[in-house]
GROMACS .gro file of C-alpha atoms in nm:
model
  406
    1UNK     CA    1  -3.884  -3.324   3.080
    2UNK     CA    2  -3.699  -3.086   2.838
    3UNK     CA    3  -3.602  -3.223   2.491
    4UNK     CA    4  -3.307  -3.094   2.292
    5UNK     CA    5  -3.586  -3.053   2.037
    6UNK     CA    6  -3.785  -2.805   2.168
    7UNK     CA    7  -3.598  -2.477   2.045
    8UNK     CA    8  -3.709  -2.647   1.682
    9UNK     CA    9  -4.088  -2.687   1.750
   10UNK     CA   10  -4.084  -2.335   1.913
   11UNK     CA   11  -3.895  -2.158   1.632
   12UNK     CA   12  -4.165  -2.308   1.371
   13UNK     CA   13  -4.485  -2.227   1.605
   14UNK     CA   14  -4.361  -1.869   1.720
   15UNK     CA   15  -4.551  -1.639   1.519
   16UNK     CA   16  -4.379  -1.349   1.726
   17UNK     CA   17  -4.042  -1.396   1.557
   18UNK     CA   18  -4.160  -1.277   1.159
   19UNK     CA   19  -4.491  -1.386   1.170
   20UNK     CA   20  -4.636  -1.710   1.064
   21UNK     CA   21  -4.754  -1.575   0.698
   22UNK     CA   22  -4.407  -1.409   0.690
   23UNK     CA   23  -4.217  -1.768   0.792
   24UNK     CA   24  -4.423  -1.965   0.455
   25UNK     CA   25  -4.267  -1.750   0.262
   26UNK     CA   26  -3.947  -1.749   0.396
   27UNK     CA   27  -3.937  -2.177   0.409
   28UNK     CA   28  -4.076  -2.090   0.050
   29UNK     CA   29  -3.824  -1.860  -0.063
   30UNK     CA   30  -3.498  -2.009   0.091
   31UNK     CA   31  -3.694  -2.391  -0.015
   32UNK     CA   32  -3.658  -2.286  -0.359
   33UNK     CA   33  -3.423  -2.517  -0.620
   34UNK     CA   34  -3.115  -2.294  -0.796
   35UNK     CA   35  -3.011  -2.372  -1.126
   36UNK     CA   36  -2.773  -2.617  -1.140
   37UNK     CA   37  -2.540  -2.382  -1.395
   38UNK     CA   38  -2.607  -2.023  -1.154
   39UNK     CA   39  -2.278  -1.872  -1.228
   40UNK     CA   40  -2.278  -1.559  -1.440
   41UNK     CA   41  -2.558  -1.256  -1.451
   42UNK     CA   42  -2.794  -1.455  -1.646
   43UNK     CA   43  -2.916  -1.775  -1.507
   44UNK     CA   44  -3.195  -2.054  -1.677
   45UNK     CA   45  -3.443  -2.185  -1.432
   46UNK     CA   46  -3.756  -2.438  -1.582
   47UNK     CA   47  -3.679  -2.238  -1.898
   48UNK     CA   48  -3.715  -1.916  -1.741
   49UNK     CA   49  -3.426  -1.691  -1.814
   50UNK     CA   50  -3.338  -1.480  -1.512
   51UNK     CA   51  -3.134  -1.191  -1.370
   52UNK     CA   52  -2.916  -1.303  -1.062
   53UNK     CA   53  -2.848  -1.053  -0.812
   54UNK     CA   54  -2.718  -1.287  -0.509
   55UNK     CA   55  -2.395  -1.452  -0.685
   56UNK     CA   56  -2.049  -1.428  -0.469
   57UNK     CA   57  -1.858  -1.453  -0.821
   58UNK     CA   58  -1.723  -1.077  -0.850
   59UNK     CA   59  -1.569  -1.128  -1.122
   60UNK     CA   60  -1.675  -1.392  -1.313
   61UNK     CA   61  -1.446  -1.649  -1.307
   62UNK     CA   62  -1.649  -1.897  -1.221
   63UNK     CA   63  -1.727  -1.936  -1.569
   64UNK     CA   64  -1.397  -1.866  -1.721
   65UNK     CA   65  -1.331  -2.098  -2.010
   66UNK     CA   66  -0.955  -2.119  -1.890
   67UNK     CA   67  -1.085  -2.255  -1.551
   68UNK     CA   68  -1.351  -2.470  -1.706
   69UNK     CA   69  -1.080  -2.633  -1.936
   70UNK     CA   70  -0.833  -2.661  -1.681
   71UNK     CA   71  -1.113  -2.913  -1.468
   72UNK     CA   72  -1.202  -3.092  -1.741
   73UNK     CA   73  -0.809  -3.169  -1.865
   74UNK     CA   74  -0.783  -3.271  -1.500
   75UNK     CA   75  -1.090  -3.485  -1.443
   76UNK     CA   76  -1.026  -3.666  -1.731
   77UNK     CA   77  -0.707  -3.764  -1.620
   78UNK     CA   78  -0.726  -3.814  -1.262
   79UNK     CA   79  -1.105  -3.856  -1.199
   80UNK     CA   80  -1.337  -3.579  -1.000
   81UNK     CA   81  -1.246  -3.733  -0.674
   82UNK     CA   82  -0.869  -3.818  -0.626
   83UNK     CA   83  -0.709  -3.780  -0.414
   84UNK     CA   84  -0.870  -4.001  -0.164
   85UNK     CA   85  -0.749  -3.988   0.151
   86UNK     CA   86  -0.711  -3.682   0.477
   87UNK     CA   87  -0.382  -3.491   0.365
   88UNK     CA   88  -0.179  -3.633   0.576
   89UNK     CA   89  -0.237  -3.960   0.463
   90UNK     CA   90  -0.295  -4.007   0.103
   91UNK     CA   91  -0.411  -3.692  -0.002
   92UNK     CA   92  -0.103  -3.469  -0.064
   93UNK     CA   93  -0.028  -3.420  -0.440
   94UNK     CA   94   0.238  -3.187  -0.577
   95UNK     CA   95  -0.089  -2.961  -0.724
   96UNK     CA   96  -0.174  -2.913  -0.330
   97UNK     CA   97   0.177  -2.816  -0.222
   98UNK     CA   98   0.145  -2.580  -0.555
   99UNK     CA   99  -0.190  -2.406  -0.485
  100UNK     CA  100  -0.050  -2.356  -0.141
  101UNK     CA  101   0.220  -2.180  -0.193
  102UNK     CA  102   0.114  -1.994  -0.484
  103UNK     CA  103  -0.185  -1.868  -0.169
  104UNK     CA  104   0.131  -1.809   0.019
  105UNK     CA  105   0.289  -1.596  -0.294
  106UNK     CA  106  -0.047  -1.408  -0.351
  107UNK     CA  107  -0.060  -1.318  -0.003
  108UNK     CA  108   0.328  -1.220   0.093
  109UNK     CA  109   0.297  -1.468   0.332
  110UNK     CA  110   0.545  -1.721   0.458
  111UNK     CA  111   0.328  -1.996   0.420
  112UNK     CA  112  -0.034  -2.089   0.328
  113UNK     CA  113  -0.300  -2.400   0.403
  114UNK     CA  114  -0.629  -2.470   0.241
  115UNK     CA  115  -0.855  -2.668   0.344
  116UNK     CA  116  -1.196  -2.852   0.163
  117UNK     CA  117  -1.439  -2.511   0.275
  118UNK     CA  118  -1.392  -2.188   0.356
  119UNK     CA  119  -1.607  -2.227   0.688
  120UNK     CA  120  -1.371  -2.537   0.770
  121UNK     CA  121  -1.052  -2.285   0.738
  122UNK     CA  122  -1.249  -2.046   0.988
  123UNK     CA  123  -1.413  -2.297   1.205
  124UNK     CA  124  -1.070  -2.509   1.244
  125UNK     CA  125  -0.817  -2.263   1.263
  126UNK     CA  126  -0.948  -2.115   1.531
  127UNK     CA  127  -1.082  -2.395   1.705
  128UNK     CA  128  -0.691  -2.498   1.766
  129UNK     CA  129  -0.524  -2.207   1.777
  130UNK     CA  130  -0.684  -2.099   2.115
  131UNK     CA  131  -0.719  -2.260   2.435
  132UNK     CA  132  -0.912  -2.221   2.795
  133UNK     CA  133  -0.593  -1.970   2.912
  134UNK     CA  134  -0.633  -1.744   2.584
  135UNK     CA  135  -0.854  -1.444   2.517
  136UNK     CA  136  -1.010  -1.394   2.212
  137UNK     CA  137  -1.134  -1.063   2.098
  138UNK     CA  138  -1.416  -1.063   1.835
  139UNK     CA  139  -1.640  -0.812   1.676
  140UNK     CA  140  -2.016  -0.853   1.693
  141UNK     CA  141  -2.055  -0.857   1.381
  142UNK     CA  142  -1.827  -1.138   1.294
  143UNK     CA  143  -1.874  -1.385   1.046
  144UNK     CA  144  -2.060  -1.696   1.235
  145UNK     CA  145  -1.786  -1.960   1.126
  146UNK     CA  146  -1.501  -1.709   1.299
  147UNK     CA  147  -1.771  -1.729   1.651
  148UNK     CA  148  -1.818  -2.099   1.581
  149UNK     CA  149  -1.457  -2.159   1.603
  150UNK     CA  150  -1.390  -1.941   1.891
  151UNK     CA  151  -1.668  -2.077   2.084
  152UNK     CA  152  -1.521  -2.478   2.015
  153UNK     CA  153  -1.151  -2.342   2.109
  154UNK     CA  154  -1.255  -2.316   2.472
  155UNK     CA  155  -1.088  -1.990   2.502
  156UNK     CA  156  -1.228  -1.679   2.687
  157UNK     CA  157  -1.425  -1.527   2.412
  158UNK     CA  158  -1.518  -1.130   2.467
  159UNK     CA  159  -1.716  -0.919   2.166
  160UNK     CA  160  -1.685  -0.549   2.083
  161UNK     CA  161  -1.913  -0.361   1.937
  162UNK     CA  162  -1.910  -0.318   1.577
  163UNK     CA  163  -1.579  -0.119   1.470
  164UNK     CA  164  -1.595   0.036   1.768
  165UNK     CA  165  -1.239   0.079   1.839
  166UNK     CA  166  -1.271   0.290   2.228
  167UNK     CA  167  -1.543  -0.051   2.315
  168UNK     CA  168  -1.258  -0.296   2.224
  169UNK     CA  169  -0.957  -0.076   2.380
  170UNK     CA  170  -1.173  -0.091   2.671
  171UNK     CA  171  -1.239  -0.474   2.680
  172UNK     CA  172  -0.804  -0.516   2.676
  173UNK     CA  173  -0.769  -0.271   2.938
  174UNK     CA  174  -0.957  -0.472   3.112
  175UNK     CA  175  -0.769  -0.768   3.032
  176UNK     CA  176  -0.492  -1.011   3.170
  177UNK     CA  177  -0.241  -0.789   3.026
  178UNK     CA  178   0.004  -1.142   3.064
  179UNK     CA  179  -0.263  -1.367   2.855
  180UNK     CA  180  -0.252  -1.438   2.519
  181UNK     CA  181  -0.495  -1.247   2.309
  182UNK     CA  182  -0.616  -1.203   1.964
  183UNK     CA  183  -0.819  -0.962   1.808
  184UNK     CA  184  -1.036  -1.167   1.548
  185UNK     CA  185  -1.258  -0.901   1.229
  186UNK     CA  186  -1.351  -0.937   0.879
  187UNK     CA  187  -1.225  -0.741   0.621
  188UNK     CA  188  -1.539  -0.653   0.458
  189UNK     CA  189  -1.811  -0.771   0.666
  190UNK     CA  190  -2.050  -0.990   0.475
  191UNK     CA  191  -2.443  -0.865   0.580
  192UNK     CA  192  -2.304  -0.445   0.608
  193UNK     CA  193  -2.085  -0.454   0.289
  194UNK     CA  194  -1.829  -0.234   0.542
  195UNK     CA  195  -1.473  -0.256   0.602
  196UNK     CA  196  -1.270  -0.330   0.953
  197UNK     CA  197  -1.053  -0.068   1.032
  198UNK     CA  198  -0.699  -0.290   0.983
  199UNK     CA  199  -0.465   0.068   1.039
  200UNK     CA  200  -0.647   0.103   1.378
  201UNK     CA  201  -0.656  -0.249   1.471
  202UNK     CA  202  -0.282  -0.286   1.373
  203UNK     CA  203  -0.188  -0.034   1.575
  204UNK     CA  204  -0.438  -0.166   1.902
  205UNK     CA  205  -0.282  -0.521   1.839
  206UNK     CA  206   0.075  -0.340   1.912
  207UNK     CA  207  -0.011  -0.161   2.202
  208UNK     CA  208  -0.174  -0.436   2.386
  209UNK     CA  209   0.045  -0.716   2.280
  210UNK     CA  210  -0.240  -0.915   2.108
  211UNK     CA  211  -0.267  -1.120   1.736
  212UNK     CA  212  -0.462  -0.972   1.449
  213UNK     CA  213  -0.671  -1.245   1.301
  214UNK     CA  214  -0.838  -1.101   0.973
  215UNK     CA  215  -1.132  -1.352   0.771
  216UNK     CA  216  -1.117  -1.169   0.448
  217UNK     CA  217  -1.354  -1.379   0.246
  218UNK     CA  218  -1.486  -1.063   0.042
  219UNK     CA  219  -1.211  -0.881   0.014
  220UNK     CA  220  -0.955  -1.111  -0.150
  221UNK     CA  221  -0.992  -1.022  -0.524
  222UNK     CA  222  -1.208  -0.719  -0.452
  223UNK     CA  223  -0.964  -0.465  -0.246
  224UNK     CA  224  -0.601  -0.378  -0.296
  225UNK     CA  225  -0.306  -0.418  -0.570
  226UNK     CA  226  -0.396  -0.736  -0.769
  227UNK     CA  227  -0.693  -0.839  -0.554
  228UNK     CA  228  -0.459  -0.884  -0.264
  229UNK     CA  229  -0.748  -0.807  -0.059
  230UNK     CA  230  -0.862  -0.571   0.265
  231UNK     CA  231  -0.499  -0.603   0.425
  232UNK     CA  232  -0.344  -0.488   0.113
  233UNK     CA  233  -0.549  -0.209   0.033
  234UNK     CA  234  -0.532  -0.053   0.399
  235UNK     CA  235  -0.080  -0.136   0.333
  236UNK     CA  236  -0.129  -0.309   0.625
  237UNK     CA  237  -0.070  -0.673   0.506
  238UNK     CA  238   0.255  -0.757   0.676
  239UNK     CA  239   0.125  -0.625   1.010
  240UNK     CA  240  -0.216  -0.889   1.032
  241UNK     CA  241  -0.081  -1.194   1.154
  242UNK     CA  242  -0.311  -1.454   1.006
  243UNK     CA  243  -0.509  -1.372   0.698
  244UNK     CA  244  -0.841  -1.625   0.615
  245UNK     CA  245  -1.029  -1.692   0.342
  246UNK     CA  246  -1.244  -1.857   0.086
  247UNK     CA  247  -1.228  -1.965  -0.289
  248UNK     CA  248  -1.602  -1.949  -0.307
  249UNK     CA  249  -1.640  -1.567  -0.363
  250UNK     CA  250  -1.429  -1.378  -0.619
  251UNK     CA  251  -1.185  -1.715  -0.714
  252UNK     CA  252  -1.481  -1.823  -0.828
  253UNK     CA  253  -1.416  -2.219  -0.716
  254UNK     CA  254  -1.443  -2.341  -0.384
  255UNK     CA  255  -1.209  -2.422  -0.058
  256UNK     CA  256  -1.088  -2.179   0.228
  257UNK     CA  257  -0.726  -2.094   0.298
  258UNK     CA  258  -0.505  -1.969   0.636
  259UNK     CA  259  -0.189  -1.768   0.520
  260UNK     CA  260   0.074  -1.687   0.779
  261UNK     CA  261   0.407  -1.743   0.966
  262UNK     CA  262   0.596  -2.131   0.884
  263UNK     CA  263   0.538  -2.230   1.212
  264UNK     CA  264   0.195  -2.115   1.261
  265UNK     CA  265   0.062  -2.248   0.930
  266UNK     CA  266   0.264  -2.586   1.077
  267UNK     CA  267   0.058  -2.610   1.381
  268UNK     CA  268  -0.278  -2.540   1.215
  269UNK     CA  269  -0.221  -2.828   0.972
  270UNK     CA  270  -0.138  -3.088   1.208
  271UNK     CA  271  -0.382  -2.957   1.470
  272UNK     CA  272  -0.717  -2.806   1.313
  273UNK     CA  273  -0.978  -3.107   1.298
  274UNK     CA  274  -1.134  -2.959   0.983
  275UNK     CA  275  -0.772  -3.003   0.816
  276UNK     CA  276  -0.685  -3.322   0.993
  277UNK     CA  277  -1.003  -3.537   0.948
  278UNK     CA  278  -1.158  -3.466   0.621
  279UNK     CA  279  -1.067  -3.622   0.280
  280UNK     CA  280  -0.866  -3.370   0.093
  281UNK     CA  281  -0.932  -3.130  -0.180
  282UNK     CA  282  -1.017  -3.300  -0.500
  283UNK     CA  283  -0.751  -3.254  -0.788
  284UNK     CA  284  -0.988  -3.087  -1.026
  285UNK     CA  285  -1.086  -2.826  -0.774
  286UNK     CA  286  -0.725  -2.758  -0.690
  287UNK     CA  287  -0.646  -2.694  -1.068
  288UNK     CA  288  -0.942  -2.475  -1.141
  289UNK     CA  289  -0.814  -2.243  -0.843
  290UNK     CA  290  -0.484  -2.238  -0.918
  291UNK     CA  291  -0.530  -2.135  -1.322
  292UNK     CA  292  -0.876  -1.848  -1.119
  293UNK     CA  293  -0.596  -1.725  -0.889
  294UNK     CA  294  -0.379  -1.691  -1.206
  295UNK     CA  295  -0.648  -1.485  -1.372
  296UNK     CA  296  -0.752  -1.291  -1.101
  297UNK     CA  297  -0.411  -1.151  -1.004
  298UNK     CA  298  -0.432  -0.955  -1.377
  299UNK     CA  299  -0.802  -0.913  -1.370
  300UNK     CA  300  -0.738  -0.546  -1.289
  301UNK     CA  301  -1.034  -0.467  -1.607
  302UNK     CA  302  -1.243  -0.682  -1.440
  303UNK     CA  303  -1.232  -0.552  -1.075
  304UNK     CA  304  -1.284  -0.194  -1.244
  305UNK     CA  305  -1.611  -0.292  -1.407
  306UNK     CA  306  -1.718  -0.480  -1.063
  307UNK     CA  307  -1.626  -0.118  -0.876
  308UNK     CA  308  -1.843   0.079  -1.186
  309UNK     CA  309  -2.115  -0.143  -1.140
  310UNK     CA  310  -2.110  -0.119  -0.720
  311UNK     CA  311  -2.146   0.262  -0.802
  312UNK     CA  312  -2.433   0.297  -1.075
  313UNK     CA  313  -2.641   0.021  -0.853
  314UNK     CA  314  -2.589   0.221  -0.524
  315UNK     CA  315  -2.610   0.556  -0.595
  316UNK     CA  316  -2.934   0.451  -0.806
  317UNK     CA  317  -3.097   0.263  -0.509
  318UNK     CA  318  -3.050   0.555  -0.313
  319UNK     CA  319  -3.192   0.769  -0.570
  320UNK     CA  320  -3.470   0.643  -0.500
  321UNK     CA  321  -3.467   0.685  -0.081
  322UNK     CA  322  -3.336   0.298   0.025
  323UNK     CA  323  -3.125   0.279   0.274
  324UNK     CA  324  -2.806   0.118   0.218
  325UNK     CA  325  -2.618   0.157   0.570
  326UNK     CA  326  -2.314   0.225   0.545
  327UNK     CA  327  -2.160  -0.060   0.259
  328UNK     CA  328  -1.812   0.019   0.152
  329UNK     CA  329  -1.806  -0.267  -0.080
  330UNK     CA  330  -2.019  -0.423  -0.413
  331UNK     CA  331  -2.209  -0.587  -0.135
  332UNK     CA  332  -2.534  -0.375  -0.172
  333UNK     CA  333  -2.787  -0.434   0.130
  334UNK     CA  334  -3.124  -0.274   0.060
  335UNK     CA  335  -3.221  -0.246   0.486
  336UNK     CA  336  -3.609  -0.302   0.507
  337UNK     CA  337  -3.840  -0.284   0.819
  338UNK     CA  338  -4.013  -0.608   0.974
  339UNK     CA  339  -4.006  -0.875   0.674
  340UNK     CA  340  -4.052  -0.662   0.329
  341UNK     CA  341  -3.739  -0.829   0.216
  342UNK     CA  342  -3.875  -1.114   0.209
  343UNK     CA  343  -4.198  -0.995  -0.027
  344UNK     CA  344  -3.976  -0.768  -0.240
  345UNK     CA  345  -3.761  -1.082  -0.316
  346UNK     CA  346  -4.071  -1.314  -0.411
  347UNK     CA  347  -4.201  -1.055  -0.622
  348UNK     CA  348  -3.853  -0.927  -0.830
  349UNK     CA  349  -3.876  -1.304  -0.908
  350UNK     CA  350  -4.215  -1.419  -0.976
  351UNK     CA  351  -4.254  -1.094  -1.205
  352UNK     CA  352  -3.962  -0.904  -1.303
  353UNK     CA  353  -3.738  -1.234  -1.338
  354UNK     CA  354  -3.475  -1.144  -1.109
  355UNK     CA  355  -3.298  -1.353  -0.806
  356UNK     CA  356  -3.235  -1.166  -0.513
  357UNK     CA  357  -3.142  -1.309  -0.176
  358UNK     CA  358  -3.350  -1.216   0.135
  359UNK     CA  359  -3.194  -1.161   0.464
  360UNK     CA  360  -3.419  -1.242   0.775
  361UNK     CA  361  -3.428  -1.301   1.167
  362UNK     CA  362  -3.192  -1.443   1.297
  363UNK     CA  363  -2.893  -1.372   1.025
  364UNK     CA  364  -3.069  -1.027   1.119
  365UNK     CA  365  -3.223  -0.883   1.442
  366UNK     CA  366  -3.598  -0.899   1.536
  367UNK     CA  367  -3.801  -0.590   1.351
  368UNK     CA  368  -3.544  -0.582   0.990
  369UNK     CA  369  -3.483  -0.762   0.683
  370UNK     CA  370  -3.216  -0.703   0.434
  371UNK     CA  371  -3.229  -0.760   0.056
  372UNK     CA  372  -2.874  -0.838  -0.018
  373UNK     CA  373  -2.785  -0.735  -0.360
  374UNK     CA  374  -2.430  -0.840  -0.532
  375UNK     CA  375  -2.311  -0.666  -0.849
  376UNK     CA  376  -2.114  -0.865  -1.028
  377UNK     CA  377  -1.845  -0.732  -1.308
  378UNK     CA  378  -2.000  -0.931  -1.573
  379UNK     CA  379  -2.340  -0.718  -1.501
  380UNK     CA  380  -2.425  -0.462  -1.756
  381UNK     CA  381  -2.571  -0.114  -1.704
  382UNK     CA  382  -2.880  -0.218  -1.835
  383UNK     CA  383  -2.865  -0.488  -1.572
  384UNK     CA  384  -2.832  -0.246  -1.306
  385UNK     CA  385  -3.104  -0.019  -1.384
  386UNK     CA  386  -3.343  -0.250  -1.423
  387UNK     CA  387  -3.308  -0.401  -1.056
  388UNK     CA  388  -3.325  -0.081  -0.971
  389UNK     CA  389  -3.614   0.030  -1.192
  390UNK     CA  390  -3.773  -0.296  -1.020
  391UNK     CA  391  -3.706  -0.241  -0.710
  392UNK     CA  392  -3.891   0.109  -0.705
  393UNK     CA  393  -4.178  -0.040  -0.843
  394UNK     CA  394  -4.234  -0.324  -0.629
  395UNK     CA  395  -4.198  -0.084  -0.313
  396UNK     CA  396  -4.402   0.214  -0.451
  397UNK     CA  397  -4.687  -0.052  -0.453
  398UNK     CA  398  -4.618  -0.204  -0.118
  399UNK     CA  399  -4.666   0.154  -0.004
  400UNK     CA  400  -5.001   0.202  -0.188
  401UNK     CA  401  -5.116  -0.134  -0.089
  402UNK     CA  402  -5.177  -0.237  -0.417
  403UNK     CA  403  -4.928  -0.507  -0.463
  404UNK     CA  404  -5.065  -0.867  -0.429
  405UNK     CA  405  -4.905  -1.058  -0.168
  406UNK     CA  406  -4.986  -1.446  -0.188
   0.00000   0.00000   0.00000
């Protein structure tokens, strides 16, 4: 008799996948405590001052003093909870209704939602948006809360390859050229670092009559006039017909958002289950976002370090032969064979001090590993080369066999 279990006990056991030795270390490695404070370049762990490499926080604002004052002024007068209650019961405040349409504002949209996570805005947006008679469109590489959603929406769901715009013209020729369709990318795709092609997929959505659905997680605050984001740097942003998001990357707080037409943001909030049936965003979060959005629409100084610092720690990694793909963004993914990622993470932080964040099977294929590397604006150049420095040491010993593997 099968047991919904097995797939567990098999994914443990199978010493095919990465290799038994190689899975310890993983459950070892991604089993590890963070510091409770982990924003900013420097981190303290057991009294161990270390270099962090794997933060979303671009900029720095998570540990803005303006942001940090703004929580506690609200905390202390409304609690860290408040307001209790789904929004559309008891957990509507003016600050909500603010934060939304300053979203709305930021994104030259008419309207905006957030909801508690960004994975919730994903997951629930297009869980209700498209039904069993709909077609939706996504790349392969698509982030997993965008195929989650798509997959509970019970619509036809077809994948293209990766920015491969003749695959996906090929999968709508194909298609019910009377059903409704959307075409569903990232902006800046999260494991590759590259961008979706939003001029070519603007001008696809027109000529077959389909939606352009963009989850632009890491570009909002990255790309474009003011941190606008992927949509705004391509001058594309009227044309995408839903832009999605998260507060947990370069706002610096936490929450996702859905930015878009009145009547399509209206539908969304009285139909996406992650928005209808889950207590609403607490007060202090809310502030601390709106006085980070603030910031980060004039952190123009800030988003010009983050773009020196992408540069120096790229063209330095492959100075020194690693292959980066092809990342058009501060996300920096070192692309190792089998699981070295995994060995060259435990040893950057067991003896250089730095944290680094290991990609494995199945966030990657069978036979790779990625070392995902995130340059932050509040890095220094010293910072820089000395992961790199690192780096090339820990590998020029893997390669002479010489380095100790536990």
């Amino acid at each position: 008799m099968s047991d919904i279990f097995d797939k567990c006990h098999r994914f443990v056991r199978a010493p095919a996948m990465i290799g038994h030795r190689d899975l310890q270390l993983a459950a070892r490695i991604f089993a590890r405590t963070s510091p409770p404070k982990n924003a900013g370049p420097w981190i303290e762990e057991d009294g161990q001052r270390l270099l962090q490499f794997s933060s979303n926080d671009y900029l720095g604002l998570a540990s803005h003093p303006e942001v940090h004052a703004r929580v506690r002024e609200v905390a202390e007068r409304y609690g860290i909870a408040s307001p209790m209650g789904s929004r559309l019961m008891t957990g509507n405040t003016r600050f909500h209704i603010q934060l939304e349409e300053e979203v709305a504002r930021f994104k030259r949209t008419e309207a905006a939602m957030i909801f508690p996570a960004g994975a919730m805005a994903m997951i629930g947006t297009l869980a209700c948006l498209a039904g069993p008679d709909d077609l939706l469109l996504l790349d392969e590489q698509a982030h997993a809360t965008l195929v989650c959603g798509a997959k509970a929406s019970g619509a036809k769901v077809r994948f293209f390859r990766h920015n491969d715009l003749g695959h996906l013209e090929s999968v709508l020729e194909r298609s019910d050229g009377s059903q409704a369709k959307a075409i569903v990318v990232d902006g800046v795709y999260s494991m590759a670092g590259d961008l979706g092609p939003l001029a070519d997929l603007v001008d696809m959505k027109h000529r077959y009559n389909a939606r352009l659905i963009v989850d632009d997680a890491h570009g909002t605050g990255v790309f474009g006039p003011q941190g606008r984001g992927t949509a705004a740097h391509f001058d594309v942003e009227e044309h995408v017909d839903l832009h999605l998001g998260t507060f947990s990357k370069a706002v610096g707080t936490i929450g996702g958002f859905a930015a878009g037409q009145e009547p399509v943001i209206q539908y969304i909030r009285f139909h996406a289950p992650t928005y209808v049936f889950t207590k609403s965003v607490p007060l202090p979060v809310v502030a601390a976002t709106l006085a980070s959005l603030k910031l980060l629409e004039q952190a123009d100084d800030r988003r010009r370090k983050l773009w020196e610092n992408a540069r120096r720690l790229q063209e330095g990694l492959r100075a020194v032969h690693l292959d980066l793909g092809h990342t058009q963004s501060p996300i920096t993914p070192i692309r190792l064979p089998g699981s070295e990622a995994l060995y060259v993470a435990e040893q950057l932080l067991r003896v250089h001090g730095i944290w680094a964040a290991p990609v494995v099977y199945p966030a990657v294929g069978l036979g790779q590993s990625v070392l995902r590397l995130i340059p932050t604006a509040m890095h220094s150049p010293s910072d820089i080369d000395f992961v790199v420095q690192s780096i090339a040491t820990i590998r020029a010993a893997m390669a002479l066999g010489t380095l100790p593997i536990e």
